[in-house]
Structure formats: C-alpha cells, structure tokens
Coordinates of C-alpha atoms in Angstrom, one line a residue:
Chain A
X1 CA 0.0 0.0 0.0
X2 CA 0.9 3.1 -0.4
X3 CA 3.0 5.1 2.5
X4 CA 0.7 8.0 1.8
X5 CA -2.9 7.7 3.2
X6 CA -4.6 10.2 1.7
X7 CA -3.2 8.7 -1.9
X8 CA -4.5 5.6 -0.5
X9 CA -8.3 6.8 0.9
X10 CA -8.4 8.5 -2.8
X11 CA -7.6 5.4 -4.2
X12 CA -10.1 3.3 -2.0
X13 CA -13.1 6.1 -2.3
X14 CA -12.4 6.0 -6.4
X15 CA -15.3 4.9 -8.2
X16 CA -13.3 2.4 -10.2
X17 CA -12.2 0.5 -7.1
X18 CA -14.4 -2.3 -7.3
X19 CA -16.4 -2.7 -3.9
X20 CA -19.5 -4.2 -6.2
X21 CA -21.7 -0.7 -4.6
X22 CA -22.7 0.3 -7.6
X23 CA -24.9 -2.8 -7.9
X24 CA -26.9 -1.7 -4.7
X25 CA -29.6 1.2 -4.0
X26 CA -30.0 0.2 -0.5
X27 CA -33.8 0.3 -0.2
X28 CA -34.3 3.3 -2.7
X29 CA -35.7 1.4 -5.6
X30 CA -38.8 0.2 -3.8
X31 CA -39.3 4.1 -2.3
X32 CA -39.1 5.3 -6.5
X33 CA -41.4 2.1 -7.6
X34 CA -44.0 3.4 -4.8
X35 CA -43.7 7.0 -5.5
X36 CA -41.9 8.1 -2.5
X37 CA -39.2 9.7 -4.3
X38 CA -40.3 10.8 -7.9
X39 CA -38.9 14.2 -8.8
X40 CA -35.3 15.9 -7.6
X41 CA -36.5 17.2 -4.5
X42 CA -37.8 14.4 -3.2
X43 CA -34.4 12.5 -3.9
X44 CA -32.5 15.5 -2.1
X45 CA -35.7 15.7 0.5
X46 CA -34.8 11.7 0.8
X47 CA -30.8 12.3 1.5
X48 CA -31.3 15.5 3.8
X49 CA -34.3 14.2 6.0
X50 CA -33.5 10.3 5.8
X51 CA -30.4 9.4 5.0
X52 CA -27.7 12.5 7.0
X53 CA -29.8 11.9 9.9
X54 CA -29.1 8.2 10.0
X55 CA -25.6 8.7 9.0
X56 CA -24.9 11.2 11.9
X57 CA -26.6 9.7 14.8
X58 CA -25.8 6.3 13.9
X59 CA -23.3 4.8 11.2
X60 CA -20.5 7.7 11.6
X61 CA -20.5 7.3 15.7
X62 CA -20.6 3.4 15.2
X63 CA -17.8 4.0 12.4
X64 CA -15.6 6.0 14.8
X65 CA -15.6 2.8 17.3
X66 CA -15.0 0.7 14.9
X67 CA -11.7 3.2 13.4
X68 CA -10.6 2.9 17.5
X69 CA -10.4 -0.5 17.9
X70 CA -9.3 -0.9 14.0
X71 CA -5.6 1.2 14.9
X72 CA -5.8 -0.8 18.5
X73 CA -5.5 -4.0 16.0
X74 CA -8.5 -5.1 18.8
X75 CA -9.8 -8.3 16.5
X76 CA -12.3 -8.7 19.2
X77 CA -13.9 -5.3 19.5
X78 CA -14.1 -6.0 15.2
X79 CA -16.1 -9.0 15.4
X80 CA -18.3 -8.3 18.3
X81 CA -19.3 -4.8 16.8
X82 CA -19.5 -6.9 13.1
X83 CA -22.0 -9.1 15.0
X84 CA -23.8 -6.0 16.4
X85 CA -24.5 -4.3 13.3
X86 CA -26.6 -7.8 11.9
X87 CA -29.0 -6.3 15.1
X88 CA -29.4 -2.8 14.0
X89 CA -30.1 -3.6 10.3
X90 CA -33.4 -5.2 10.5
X91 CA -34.2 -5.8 6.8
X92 CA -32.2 -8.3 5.5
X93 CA -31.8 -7.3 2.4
X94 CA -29.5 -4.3 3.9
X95 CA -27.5 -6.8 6.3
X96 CA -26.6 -8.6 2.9
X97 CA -26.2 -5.8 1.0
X98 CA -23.8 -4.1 3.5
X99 CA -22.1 -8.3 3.6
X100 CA -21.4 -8.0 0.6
X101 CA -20.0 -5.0 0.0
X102 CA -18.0 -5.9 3.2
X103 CA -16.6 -8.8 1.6
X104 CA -15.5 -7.7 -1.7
X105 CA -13.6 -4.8 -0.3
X106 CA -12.1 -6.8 2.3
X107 CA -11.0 -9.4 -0.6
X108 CA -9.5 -6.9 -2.3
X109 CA -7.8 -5.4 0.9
X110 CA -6.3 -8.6 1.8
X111 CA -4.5 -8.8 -1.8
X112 CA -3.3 -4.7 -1.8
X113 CA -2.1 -4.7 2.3
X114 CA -2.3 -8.5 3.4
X115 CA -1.0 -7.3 6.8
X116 CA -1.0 -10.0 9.4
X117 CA -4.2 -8.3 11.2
X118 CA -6.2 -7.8 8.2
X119 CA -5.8 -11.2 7.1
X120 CA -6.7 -12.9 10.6
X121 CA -9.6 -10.6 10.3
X122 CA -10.8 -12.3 6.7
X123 CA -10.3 -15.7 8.1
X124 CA -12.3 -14.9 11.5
X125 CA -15.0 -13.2 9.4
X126 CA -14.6 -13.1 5.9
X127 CA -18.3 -11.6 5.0
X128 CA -17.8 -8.4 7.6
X129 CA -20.0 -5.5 7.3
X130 CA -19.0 -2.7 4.9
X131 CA -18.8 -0.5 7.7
X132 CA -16.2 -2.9 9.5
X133 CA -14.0 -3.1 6.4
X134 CA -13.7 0.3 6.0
X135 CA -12.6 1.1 9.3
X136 CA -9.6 -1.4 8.3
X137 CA -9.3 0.1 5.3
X138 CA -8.8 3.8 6.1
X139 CA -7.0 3.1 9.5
X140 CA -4.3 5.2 8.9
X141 CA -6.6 7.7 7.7
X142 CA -7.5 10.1 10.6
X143 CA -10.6 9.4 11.6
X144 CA -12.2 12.7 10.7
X145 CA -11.2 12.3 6.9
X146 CA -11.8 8.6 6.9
X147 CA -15.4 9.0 8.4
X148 CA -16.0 11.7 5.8
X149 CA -14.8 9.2 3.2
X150 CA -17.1 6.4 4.6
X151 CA -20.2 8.9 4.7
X152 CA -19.2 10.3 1.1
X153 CA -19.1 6.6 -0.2
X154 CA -23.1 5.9 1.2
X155 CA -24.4 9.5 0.0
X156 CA -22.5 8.6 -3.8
X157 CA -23.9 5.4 -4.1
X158 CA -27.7 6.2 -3.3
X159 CA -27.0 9.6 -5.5
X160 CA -25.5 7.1 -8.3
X161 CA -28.5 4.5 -8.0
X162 CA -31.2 7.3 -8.6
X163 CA -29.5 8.2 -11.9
X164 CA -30.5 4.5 -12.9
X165 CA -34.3 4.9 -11.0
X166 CA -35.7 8.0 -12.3
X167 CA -35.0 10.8 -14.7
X168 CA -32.5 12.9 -13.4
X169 CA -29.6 14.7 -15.2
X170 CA -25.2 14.3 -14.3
X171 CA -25.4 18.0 -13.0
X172 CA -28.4 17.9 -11.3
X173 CA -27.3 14.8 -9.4
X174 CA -24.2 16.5 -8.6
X175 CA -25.7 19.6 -7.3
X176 CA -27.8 17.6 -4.9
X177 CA -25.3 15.6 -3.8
X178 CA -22.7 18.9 -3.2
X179 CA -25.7 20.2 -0.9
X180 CA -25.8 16.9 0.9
X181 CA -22.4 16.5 1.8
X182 CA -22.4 20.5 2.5
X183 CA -25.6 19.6 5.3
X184 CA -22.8 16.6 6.3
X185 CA -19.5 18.6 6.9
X186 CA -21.3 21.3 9.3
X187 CA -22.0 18.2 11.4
X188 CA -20.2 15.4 11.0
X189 CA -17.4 16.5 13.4
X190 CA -19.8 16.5 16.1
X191 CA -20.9 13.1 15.8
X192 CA -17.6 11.5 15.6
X193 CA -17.7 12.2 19.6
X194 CA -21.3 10.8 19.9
X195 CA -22.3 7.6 21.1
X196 CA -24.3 5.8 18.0
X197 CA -27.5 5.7 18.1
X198 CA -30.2 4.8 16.2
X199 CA -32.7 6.5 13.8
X200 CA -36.3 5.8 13.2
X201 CA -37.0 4.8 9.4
X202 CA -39.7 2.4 9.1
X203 CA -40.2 3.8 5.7
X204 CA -36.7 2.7 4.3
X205 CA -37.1 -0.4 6.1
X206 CA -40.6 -1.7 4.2
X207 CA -39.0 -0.3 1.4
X208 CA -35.8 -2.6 1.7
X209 CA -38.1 -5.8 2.7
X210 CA -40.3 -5.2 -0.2
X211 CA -37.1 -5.0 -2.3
X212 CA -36.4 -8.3 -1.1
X213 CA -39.8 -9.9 -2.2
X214 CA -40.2 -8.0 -5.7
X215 CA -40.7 -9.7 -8.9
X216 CA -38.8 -7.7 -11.1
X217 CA -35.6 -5.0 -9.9
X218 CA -32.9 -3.4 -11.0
X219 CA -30.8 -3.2 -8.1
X220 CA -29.5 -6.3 -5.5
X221 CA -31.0 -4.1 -2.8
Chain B
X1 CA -44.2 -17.3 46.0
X2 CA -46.8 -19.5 45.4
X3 CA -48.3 -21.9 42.5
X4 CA -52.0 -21.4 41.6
X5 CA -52.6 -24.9 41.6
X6 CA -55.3 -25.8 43.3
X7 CA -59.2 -25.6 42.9
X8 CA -59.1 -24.8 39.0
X9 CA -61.8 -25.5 36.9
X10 CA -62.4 -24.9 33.0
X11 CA -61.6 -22.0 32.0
X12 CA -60.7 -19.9 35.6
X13 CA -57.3 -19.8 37.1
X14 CA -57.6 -19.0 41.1
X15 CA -56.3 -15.6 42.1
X16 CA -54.2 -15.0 45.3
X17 CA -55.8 -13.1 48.1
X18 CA -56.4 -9.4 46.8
X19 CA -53.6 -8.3 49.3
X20 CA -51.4 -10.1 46.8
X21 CA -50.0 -7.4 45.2
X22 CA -48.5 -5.3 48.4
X23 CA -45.0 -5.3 47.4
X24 CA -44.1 -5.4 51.3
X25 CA -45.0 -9.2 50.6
X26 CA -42.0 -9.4 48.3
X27 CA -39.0 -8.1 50.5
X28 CA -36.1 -7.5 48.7
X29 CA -37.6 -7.8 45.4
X30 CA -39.7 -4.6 44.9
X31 CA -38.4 -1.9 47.3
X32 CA -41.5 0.2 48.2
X33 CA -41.3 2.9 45.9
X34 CA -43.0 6.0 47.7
X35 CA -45.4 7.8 45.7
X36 CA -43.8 11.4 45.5
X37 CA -46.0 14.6 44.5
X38 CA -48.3 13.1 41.8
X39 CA -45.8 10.8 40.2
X40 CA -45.8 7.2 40.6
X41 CA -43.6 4.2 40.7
X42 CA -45.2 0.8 40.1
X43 CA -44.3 -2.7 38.9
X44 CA -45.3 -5.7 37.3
X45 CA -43.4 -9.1 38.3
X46 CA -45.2 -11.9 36.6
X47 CA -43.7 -15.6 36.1
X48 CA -46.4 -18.1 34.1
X49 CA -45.7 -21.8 34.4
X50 CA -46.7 -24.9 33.1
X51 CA -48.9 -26.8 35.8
X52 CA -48.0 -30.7 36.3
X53 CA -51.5 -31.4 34.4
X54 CA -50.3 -29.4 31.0
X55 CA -52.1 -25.8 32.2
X56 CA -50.7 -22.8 32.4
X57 CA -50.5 -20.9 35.8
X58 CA -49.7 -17.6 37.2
X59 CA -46.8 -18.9 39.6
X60 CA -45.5 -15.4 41.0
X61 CA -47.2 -12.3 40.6
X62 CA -46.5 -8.8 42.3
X63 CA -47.8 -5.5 40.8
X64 CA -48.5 -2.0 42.3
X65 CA -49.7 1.1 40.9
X66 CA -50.1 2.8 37.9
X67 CA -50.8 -1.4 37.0
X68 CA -53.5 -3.8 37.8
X69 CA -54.1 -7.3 36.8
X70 CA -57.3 -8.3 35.9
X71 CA -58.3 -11.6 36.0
X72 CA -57.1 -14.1 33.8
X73 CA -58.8 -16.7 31.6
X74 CA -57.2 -19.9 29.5
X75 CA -58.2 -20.3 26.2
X76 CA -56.6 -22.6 23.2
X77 CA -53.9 -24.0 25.8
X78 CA -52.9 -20.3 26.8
X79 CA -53.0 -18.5 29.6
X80 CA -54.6 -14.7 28.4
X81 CA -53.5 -12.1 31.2
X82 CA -55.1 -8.5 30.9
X83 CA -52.7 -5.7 32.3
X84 CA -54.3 -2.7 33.6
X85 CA -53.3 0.9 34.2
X86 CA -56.1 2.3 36.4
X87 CA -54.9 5.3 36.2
X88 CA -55.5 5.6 32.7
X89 CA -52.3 6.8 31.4
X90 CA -49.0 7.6 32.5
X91 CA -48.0 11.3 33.6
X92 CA -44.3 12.5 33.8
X93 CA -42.5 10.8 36.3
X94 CA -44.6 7.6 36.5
X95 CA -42.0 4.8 35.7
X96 CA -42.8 1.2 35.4
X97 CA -41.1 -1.5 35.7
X98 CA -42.6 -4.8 34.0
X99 CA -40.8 -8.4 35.0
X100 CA -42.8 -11.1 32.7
X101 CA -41.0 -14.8 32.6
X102 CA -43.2 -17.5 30.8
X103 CA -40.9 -20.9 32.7
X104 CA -40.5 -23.9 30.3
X105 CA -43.5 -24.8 28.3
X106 CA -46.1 -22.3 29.4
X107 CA -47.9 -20.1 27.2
X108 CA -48.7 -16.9 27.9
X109 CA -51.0 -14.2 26.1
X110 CA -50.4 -10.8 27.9
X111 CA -52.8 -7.8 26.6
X112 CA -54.1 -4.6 27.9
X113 CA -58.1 -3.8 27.6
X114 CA -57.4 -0.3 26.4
X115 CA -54.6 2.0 24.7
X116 CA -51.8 3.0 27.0
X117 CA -51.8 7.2 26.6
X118 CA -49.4 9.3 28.0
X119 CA -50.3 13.2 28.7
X120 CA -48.9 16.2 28.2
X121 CA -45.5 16.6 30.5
X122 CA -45.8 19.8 33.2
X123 CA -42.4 19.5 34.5
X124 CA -40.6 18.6 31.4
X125 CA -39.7 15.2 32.6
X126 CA -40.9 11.7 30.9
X127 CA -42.9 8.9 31.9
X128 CA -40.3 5.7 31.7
X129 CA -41.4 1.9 31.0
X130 CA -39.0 0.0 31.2
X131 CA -40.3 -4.1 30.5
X132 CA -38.5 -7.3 30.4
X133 CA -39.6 -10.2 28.7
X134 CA -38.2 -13.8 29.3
X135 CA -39.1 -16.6 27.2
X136 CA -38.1 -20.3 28.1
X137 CA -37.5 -23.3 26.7
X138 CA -40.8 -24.3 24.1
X139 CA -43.0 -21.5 25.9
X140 CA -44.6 -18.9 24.4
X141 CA -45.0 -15.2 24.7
X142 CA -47.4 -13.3 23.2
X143 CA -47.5 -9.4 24.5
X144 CA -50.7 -7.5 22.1
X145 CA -51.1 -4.0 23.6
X146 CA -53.4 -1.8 22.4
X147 CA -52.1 1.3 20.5
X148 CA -50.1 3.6 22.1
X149 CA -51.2 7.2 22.0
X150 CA -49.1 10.0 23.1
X151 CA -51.1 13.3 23.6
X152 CA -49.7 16.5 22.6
X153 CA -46.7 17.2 24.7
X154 CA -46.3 13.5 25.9
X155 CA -43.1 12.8 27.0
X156 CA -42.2 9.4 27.0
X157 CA -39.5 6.4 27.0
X158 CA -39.8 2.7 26.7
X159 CA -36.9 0.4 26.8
X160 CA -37.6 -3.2 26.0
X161 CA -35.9 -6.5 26.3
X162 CA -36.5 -9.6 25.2
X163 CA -34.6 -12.8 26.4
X164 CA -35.7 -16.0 24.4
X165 CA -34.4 -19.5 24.6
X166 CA -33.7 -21.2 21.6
X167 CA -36.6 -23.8 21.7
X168 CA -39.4 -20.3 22.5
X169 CA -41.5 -18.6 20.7
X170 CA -42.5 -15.5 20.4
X171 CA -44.9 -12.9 18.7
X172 CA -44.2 -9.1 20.1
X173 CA -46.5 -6.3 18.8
X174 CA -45.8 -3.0 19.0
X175 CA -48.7 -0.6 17.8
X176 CA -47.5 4.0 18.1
X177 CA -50.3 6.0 16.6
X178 CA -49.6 9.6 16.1
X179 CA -51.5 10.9 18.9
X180 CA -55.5 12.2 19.5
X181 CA -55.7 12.8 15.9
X182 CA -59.6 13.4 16.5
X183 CA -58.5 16.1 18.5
X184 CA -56.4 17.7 16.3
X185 CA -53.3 16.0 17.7
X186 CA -50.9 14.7 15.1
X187 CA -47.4 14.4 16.0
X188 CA -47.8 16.7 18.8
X189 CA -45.8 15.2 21.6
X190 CA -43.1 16.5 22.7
X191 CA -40.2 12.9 22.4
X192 CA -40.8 9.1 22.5
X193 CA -37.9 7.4 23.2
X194 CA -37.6 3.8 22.2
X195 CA -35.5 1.2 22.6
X196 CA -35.6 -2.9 22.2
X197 CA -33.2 -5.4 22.5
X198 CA -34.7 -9.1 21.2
X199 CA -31.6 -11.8 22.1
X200 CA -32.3 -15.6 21.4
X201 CA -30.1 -17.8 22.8
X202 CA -28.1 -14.8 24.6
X203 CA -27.0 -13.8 20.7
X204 CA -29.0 -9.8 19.8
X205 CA -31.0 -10.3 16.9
X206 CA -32.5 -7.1 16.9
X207 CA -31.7 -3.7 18.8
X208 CA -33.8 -0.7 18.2
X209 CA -33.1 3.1 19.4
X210 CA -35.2 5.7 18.4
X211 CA -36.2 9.3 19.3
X212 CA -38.8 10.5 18.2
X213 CA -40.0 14.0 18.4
X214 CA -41.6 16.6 16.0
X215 CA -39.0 19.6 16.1
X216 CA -36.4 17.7 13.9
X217 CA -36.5 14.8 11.0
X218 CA -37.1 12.4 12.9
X219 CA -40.8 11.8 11.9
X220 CA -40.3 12.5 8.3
X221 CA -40.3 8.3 7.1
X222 CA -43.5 8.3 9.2
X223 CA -44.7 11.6 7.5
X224 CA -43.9 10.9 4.0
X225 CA -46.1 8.1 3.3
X226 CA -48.6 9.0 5.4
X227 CA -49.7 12.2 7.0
X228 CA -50.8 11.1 10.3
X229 CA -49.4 7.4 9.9
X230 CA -49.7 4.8 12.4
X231 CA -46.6 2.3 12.8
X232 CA -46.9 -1.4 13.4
X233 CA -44.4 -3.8 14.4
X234 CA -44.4 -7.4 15.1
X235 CA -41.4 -10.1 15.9
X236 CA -42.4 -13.5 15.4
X237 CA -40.0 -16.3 16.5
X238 CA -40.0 -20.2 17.3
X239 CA -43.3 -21.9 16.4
X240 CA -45.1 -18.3 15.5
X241 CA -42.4 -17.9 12.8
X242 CA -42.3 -21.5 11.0
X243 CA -44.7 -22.1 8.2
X244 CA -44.6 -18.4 7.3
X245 CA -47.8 -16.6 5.2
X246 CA -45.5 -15.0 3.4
X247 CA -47.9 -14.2 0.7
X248 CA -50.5 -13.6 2.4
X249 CA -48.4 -10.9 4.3
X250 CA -47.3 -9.5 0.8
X251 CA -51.0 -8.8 -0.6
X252 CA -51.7 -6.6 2.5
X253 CA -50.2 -3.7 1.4
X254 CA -52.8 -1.8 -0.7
X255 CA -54.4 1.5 -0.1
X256 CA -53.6 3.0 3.4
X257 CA -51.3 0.4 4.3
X258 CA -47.4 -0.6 3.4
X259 CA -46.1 -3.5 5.0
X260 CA -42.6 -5.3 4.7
X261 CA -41.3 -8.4 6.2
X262 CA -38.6 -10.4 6.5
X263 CA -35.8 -12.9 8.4
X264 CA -34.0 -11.9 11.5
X265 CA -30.9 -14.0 12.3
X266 CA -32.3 -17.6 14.5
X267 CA -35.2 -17.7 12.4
X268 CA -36.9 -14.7 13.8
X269 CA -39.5 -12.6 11.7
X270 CA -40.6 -9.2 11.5
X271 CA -42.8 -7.3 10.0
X272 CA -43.5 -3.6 9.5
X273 CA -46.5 -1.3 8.4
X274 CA -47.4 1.7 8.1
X275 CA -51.2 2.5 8.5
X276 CA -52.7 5.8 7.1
X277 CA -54.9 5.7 10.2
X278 CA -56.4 3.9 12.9
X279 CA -59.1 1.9 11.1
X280 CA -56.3 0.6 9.0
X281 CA -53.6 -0.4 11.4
X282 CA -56.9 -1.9 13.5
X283 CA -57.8 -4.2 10.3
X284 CA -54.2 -4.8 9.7
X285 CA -53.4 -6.2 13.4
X286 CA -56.8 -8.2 13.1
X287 CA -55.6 -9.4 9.6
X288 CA -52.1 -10.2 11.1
X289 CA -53.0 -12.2 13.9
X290 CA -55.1 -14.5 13.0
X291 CA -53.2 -14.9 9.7
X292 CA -49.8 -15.6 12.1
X293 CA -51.3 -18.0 14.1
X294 CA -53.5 -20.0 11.6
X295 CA -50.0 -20.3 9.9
X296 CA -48.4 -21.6 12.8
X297 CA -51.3 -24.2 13.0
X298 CA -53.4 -22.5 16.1
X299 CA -56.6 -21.0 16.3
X300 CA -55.8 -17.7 17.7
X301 CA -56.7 -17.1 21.8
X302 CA -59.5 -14.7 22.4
X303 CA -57.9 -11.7 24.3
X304 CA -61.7 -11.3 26.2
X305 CA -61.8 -7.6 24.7
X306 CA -63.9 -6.5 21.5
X307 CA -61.2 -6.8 19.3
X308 CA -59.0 -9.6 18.5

C-alpha cells in the first residue's frame, strides 16, 4: 500500500475501485417504484431528511468505534461490533447488501495490504460488514477524513443509484449531492464524539423488505 | 411465591388473596417505591408456568400502581392475562417496571383492555417503562397492547428486552399511533424514546433506538407516506415464525397500508406497516394475527376484549 494515506483513501473512495456498490440502491428502488421519491426534490428531501440523519446519529459514531479499535489492532472489539450491526439492520436485504459489499472490499484489501491483522480478520470473518472493512481500510486515515470518506461513499452510491431509477440529469445529481455532503461537513465533526444511536425509518425499512420480495428489480438491494 | 394450583376449573385460574399485590410481601424484590407529588412508581413481576397437568399458571405475581391485573382466563392452551393501568395513562415521572418470565413450556398471552396514553409533560420530565420479557425453553409469549397514544406534549421512554431460549416462541407487537388525531393532535408530543433489544439464545438479533420527536426529521419516514401514519411492528419467532404466510403478508399492502417483512438472524420474523390511520392499522393487526397463528397451525386465543 501506499506510505501515503490520503493517496491511499483516494484510491479506496475512487469509483473504479471495485467494492461491487454500484450494484446496490439500499432500499431506494422500492421508495421510487412506490412514489416516494419521484422528482429531484424528493431525492435530495430523501438524503437531507433520511439518510444524513441516519448517518450522523448512527453509522459515523458506530464507524468511529470501529476506526478505535481498527488502529488498536483489537480483533475482538471488530467481530463483536461486526455481529452487532446484523442487530441494528433489520431488513435483511441491507444486512446482505452491506455483507457484501464488506466482503469484496475486504478481498480486495487482503490482496493490496495483506498485513497479518487484516488477514486474521478475513479468516475470522470473511463476510464483515461494509462499515467494518472500512474502518480497516482507512485506519491510517485520521478518523475525521476517513469517516468523511465512509459517509461520502453511502451519500454517492444512493446519489449514483437514482441516476439509474428516475429521470434525473449528471449535473443535477451533482448539485444535490454537493448540498448533501455541504448539510454533512457542518455536522459530522460533532458526531464523531457521539455515542451511536439509532434513527427511526420504518419507511426505508418496508422499502428494503419489499425490495427483497419483488418480482422484477434493477438493483440487489 | 406461590403456585395457583389448586381448585381450578375450565376455564378460571384462582387468584391470590387481593392483598397479593402489596410489594411489602415481596422483601427484597420490589423496594416500596413512595409515591412522590403526583408521580408514581409501580411494577409488574409476573412468572407463568406450566402446571403438572399441561395448564398454564400464574406462579408469582407482584404488581402495584399505575398497574392492575385483571383476572385471567385460558383459552386454546394459553393463559390470556389482561394488564391494567387504572390510572389511565401515564404522567411524567410515572415509571414502570414490568418483569414477565413465561418458565418452560407455558404459554402466555399478555394484553391490555385499552390503549396506553401518556399526557402532556408539566415538569418537562418523561414517563419511563422499562419491561423485560423472558421466554423459556418451548413456551410462548405473546405481549398485544393496544395502540399507544401520546397526547400532545407527551413525554415518553420505553426500553424493552426480550430474552428467548432457543426452543421459545414469540410474537411481540408494537402498535404507536400519532397521537389524539380526532383532536387535532398529530405528532404533537413532545419525544418518544424507544429502545428494544430481542436476544435468542443470549445472541441480539434485533436492537432498536429511536427518538422521536416533531421539532427535527425524525418523523419524516413516518410523515412521508402518510400524514398522520400509524406504525406497526411485530417479531415472530419459534413456532409463531415456521410455516410463514409470506404471501398472504405481501397482498396486505394496498391502499392505506405498506407492510414489509422479512428474516432476522435464529429464524426470527418481523414485520412492518405503516397504517394511514387507525381503522387501517386496527384491520391490519386483526388481519395479522389471526393470519400468524393460523400459519403456525393455532386458532388464535380470544384476548376477552372487542377486538382480536
């Protein structure tokens, strides 16, 4: 790897690296097929109301544990939070989805920096949680710039899959996603230091188990 | 501690003397909470167990104010236990403390007659419930309140946990409406907090914390779909779970309602809805239960109430 780690978080955060994402919309198809989200707005409604709330109360605070025990090389602290985060993500599509994703990276980690730690980590638990690879993955990242990085990676995606749901141009994507993460960096410092906690979405999670059930999608979540 | 064992016929289980529920009874396990201004600190410690004869019993009970037991009735092999709160609803600083074990092989149906409301907070403080459930070895839980209505300015938190052995079952349901919407009261409390942890076999399979409270997003996935929504939430597990309707679950989604479901880790299920109001999410649950239990091969127990 390289000795640089903001070369390497570039690197890991391109959209070329192949962490199988793309193939993912994390719920959002089923809220387009149902009308939830049909127009711009409601896509950048979606992120600001659903998604950066989610992110900050839960998923970066649970992302700077698992960065802590990451640089302590704690393999423990790894798998029991790993185990934890099957608990919080009730739809199961999403605990697969976020498997997945988990898995390819970490494949792909163990072949660019098979350090001793990383690889016991693969055998101990080869289908970790995205979130749990990432932390391995940007652990010499400081944890403010790698917990930007992990929340830039989840905003992309979901801005990436509604280019393939609904009709929606490059530039207007890229607008709402440059207000997104401007709504994320006035906050996202603060919830480093909070404890995670969780957010109430009921919608996204009917939307993800209906995902799960549909006859026809274009997304694997 | 005593087992109601004696002098049972069809369809009655014997009460304890109506003195039962004095705490001072209990030393050491309910420390007598005084009642301080007009808050109150009550409990609920109930243990169901399988009598030598196949029926289930209330073996330990202990309850004090803002709860009441009423009296209890057995119907399709289960014991159906009403909960309730006299005082009609919790007010800030009430807290609660529920203690329900069903021991190995007991079934136990615990309901309330009524919704559960809690009012409007004057000092700023919450009402707290906190409840523990444990489910042993091939018994069965099933906990069927009715909604849950926070008025306008409610303060409230609930915390939840659920301990299942391997071999139990379990079907949980969780019912918040958005308030005294015939009042004009939609989302007008001031915070719910929830929280639920649901182990089986001491490994979490689900953990839930939420806030909820109108001055931030936190309502919006409520909000969106519909604008006064009611939210429904069951866990089904062990016998309750197998043989499950999943497409009879599927086709009740249709106008006012959108449901999911799905696998939890252990061979747990759960399902979600959304309700646009409270004629929905009351057709849904009466749609569900039936639907869960007929799939599990049981004719659901009647919970002695109107509905259900």
């Amino acid at each position: 790897m390289t000795s640089d780690p903001m070369l390497w978080l570039l690197q890991a955060n391109d959209t070329a690296y192949p962490s199988g994402s793309y193939a993912h919309s994390f719920g959002m198809e089923e809220l387009v097929e149902c009308g939830v989200i049909a127009t711009p707005a409601d896509l950048e409604a979606f992120l600001e109301k659903q998604i950066l709330p989610a992110l900050l109360t839960f998923e970066i605070p649970f992302f700077a544990r698992a960065h802590a025990a990451s640089n302590k090389c704690d393999a423990a602290a790894l798998l029991e939070m790993d185990e934890e985060l099957d608990a919080w993500r009730i739809p199961h599509e999403l605990r697969d989805a976020s498997r997945r994703i988990g898995s390819q990276r970490l494949e792909l980690l163990c072949q660019l920096d098979p350090s001793p730690f990383i690889l016991a980590h693969r055998e101990a638990c080869p289908r970790s949680h995205h979130l749990i690879v990432t932390s391995l993955e940007l652990a010499a990242v400081p944890l403010a710039k790698a917990a930007r990085a992990f929340a830039f990676q989840s905003i992309a995606g979901l801005a990436a899959a509604s280019m393939k749901l609904m009709r929606i141009g490059q530039t207007s994507c890229q607008l709402i996603t440059r207000r997104t993460l401007v709504r994320l960096g006035e906050k996202i410092d603060s919830a480093l230091s909070e404890p995670p906690d969780g957010w109430f979405n009921p919608l996204l999670e009917i939307a993800s188990l209906r995902h799960a059930r549909a006859n026809h999608r274009l997304f694997i979540s | 501690m005593s087992i109601c064992s004696s002098n049972w016929s069809a369809g009655f289980i014997p009460r304890e003397p109506a003195d039962r529920h004095d705490e001072s009874s209990y030393p050491g396990i309910h420390p007598a909470l005084p009642v301080s201004g007009s808050a109150l600190s009550g409990h609920l410690d109930l243990r169901c167990e399988l009598r030598a004869d196949g029926v289930p019993v209330i073996a330990r009970q202990s309850f004090r104010a803002p709860i009441h037991l009423s009296k209890s009735h057995v119907d399709e092999g289960r014991l159906v236990q009403s909960i309730v709160n006299p005082t009609a609803g919790f007010f800030d600083g009430d807290r609660l403390e529920m203690n329900v074990e069903v021991g190995g092989g007991a079934k136990l149906v615990l309901s309330t007659p009524s919704a559960s409301r809690v009012y409007r907070t004057r000092s700023g403080g919450s009402a707290v419930c906190v409840q523990h459930f444990r489910v042993e070895g091939n018994a069965m839980l099933e906990w069927i309140p009715e909604p849950f209505i926070p008025h306008a300015g409610a303060s409230y938190v609930q915390r939840t946990r659920i301990d299942l052995e391997p071999s139990a079952s379990l079907l949980y349901f969780d019912w918040i409406s958005p308030g005294r919407v015939a009042m004009g009261e939609v989302f007008a409390y001031q915070r719910l907090r929830w929280e639920l942890d649901l182990t089986l076999g001491g490994r979490l399979i689900a953990r839930e914390r939420y806030d909820l409270a109108p001055g931030n997003e936190s309502l919006e996935a409520l909000r969106v779909k519909f604008p006064a929504a009611h939210y429904l939430s069951v866990y089904a597990a062990g016998g309750m779970a197998e043989n499950w309707p999943a497409r009879e679950l599927d086709a009740l989604t249709g106008v006012g309602v959108y449901l999911g479901h799905g696998p939890l880790a252990g061979g747990v299920n759960v399902i979600r809805a959304l309700c646009c109001d409270s004629l929905s999410a009351r057709r849904l649950l009466e749609t569900i239960r039936p639907l869960l239990y007929g799939a599990a091969g049981v004719k659901p127990p009647s919970l002695g109430r109107i509905f259900c």
